[in-house]
GROMACS .gro file of C-alpha atoms in nm:
model
  127
    1MET     CA    1   2.680  -1.820   0.916
    2SER     CA    2   2.565  -1.498   1.071
    3LYS     CA    3   2.250  -1.336   0.886
    4LEU     CA    4   2.212  -1.000   0.763
    5THR     CA    5   2.037  -0.736   0.913
    6ILE     CA    6   1.827  -0.511   0.733
    7ASP     CA    7   2.093  -0.224   0.712
    8GLN     CA    8   2.350  -0.456   0.509
    9LEU     CA    9   2.076  -0.512   0.254
   10THR     CA   10   2.101  -0.335  -0.075
   11HIS     CA   11   1.809  -0.135  -0.197
   12PRO     CA   12   1.700  -0.361  -0.426
   13GLN     CA   13   1.670  -0.655  -0.128
   14LYS     CA   14   1.509  -0.424   0.158
   15VAL     CA   15   1.217  -0.344  -0.142
   16ARG     CA   16   1.190  -0.732  -0.214
   17LEU     CA   17   1.190  -0.792   0.147
   18LEU     CA   18   0.905  -0.521   0.211
   19TYR     CA   19   0.704  -0.594  -0.094
   20LYS     CA   20   0.717  -1.008   0.012
   21THR     CA   21   0.628  -0.933   0.338
   22VAL     CA   22   0.273  -0.699   0.261
   23LEU     CA   23   0.240  -0.989   0.047
   24ARG     CA   24   0.238  -1.240   0.306
   25LEU     CA   25   0.106  -1.028   0.560
   26HIS     CA   26  -0.227  -1.018   0.326
   27ARG     CA   27  -0.235  -1.397   0.343
   28GLY     CA   28  -0.445  -1.325   0.711
   29LEU     CA   29  -0.687  -1.110   0.524
   30PRO     CA   30  -1.058  -1.203   0.426
   31GLU     CA   31  -1.020  -1.370   0.022
   32GLU     CA   32  -1.161  -1.035  -0.134
   33LEU     CA   33  -0.925  -0.816   0.065
   34LYS     CA   34  -0.627  -1.010   0.021
   35GLU     CA   35  -0.676  -1.030  -0.413
   36LEU     CA   36  -0.749  -0.658  -0.383
   37GLY     CA   37  -0.448  -0.574  -0.169
   38ASP     CA   38  -0.219  -0.744  -0.349
   39LYS     CA   39  -0.334  -0.606  -0.701
   40TYR     CA   40  -0.279  -0.261  -0.566
   41VAL     CA   41   0.084  -0.366  -0.393
   42ARG     CA   42   0.181  -0.509  -0.739
   43ASP     CA   43   0.087  -0.238  -0.939
   44GLU     CA   44   0.245   0.021  -0.676
   45PHE     CA   45   0.567  -0.175  -0.656
   46ARG     CA   46   0.592  -0.196  -1.050
   47ARG     CA   47   0.470   0.266  -1.064
   48HIS     CA   48   0.768   0.304  -0.840
   49LEU     CA   49   1.053   0.140  -1.008
   50LYS     CA   50   1.194   0.467  -1.147
   51CYS     CA   51   1.122   0.704  -0.934
   52SER     CA   52   1.381   0.989  -0.738
   53PRO     CA   53   1.546   0.898  -0.446
   54MET     CA   54   1.298   1.138  -0.235
   55GLU     CA   55   1.014   0.960  -0.328
   56THR     CA   56   1.156   0.621  -0.336
   57GLN     CA   57   1.204   0.683   0.062
   58LEU     CA   58   0.887   0.868   0.086
   59PHE     CA   59   0.757   0.513  -0.046
   60MET     CA   60   0.926   0.287   0.148
   61THR     CA   61   0.871   0.468   0.481
   62GLU     CA   62   0.484   0.477   0.362
   63TRP     CA   63   0.443   0.107   0.310
   64ALA     CA   64   0.695   0.009   0.627
   65LYS     CA   65   0.422   0.187   0.782
   66TYR     CA   66   0.122   0.015   0.609
   67ALA     CA   67   0.318  -0.290   0.708
   68ALA     CA   68   0.344  -0.277   1.070
   69THR     CA   69  -0.045  -0.124   1.082
   70ILE     CA   70  -0.137  -0.455   0.909
   71SER     CA   71   0.093  -0.653   1.159
   72LYS     CA   72  -0.100  -0.524   1.445
   73GLN     CA   73  -0.392  -0.563   1.339
   74LEU     CA   74  -0.363  -0.933   1.242
   75GLY     CA   75  -0.187  -1.038   1.503
   76ILE     CA   76   0.052  -1.301   1.615
   77LYS     CA   77  -0.188  -1.579   1.434
   78GLY     CA   78  -0.264  -1.376   1.130
   79LYS     CA   79  -0.564  -1.366   1.171
   80PRO     CA   80  -0.779  -1.010   1.183
   81LEU     CA   81  -0.808  -0.866   1.569
   82GLY     CA   82  -1.132  -0.653   1.483
   83LYS     CA   83  -1.085  -0.361   1.254
   84ILE     CA   84  -0.856  -0.383   0.931
   85GLY     CA   85  -0.740  -0.030   0.790
   86ASP     CA   86  -0.747   0.296   0.945
   87GLU     CA   87  -0.955   0.602   0.862
   88LEU     CA   88  -0.772   0.894   0.621
   89ASP     CA   89  -0.763   1.211   0.789
   90VAL     CA   90  -0.830   1.503   0.618
   91GLU     CA   91  -0.500   1.677   0.662
   92CYS     CA   92  -0.346   1.291   0.481
   93VAL     CA   93  -0.613   1.363   0.183
   94GLU     CA   94  -0.557   1.719   0.130
   95MET     CA   95  -0.188   1.636   0.043
   96LEU     CA   96  -0.246   1.418  -0.246
   97ASN     CA   97  -0.195   1.560  -0.573
   98ASP     CA   98  -0.471   1.474  -0.842
   99ASP     CA   99  -0.330   1.174  -0.987
  100GLN     CA  100  -0.276   1.029  -0.611
  101VAL     CA  101  -0.666   1.128  -0.561
  102VAL     CA  102  -0.790   0.978  -0.867
  103GLN     CA  103  -0.584   0.638  -0.743
  104LEU     CA  104  -0.754   0.627  -0.406
  105TYR     CA  105  -1.105   0.683  -0.572
  106GLU     CA  106  -1.057   0.387  -0.814
  107LEU     CA  107  -0.916   0.187  -0.503
  108MET     CA  108  -1.213   0.289  -0.328
  109LEU     CA  109  -1.481   0.199  -0.628
  110ALA     CA  110  -1.272  -0.147  -0.657
  111ALA     CA  111  -1.306  -0.213  -0.264
  112LYS     CA  112  -1.693  -0.128  -0.314
  113GLY     CA  113  -1.714  -0.377  -0.650
  114LEU     CA  114  -1.826  -0.070  -0.867
  115GLU     CA  115  -1.511  -0.105  -1.113
  116GLY     CA  116  -1.668   0.043  -1.400
  117ASP     CA  117  -1.714   0.398  -1.296
  118VAL     CA  118  -1.435   0.600  -1.404
  119ILE     CA  119  -1.279   0.942  -1.290
  120THR     CA  120  -0.954   1.129  -1.447
  121ALA     CA  121  -0.701   1.373  -1.303
  122ASP     CA  122  -0.890   1.624  -1.525
  123ASP     CA  123  -1.244   1.539  -1.352
  124VAL     CA  124  -1.008   1.650  -1.037
  125ARG     CA  125  -0.916   1.923  -1.149
  126LYS     CA  126  -1.229   2.106  -1.236
  127LYS     CA  127  -1.398   2.060  -0.868
   0.00000   0.00000   0.00000
């Protein structure tokens, strides 16, 4: 029996494979990052179940880049080799829409343990 290549997988199979790969990579993270990351991944993949084909392509590309980055940072043994994560450059942040800025802000609060603070897309638009 021959193994399937990525190109032979259906779209749902590719999404599932990427989802499971990211969760598997998170096992190598410190526990608090793993919990936060797993929750975020679940929410993001659920949120994008019914997006347009163009959004789906971008979504899959960005999550594949994330998986590759985390994989390099964890190394072969799955333990951090140094710094985990990457800095967001200004150009990347400026390309985000209001809802994405809110989501990024909420993620930052969760990472810092300040989840009680709330900001809405309307707050972002006022600035």
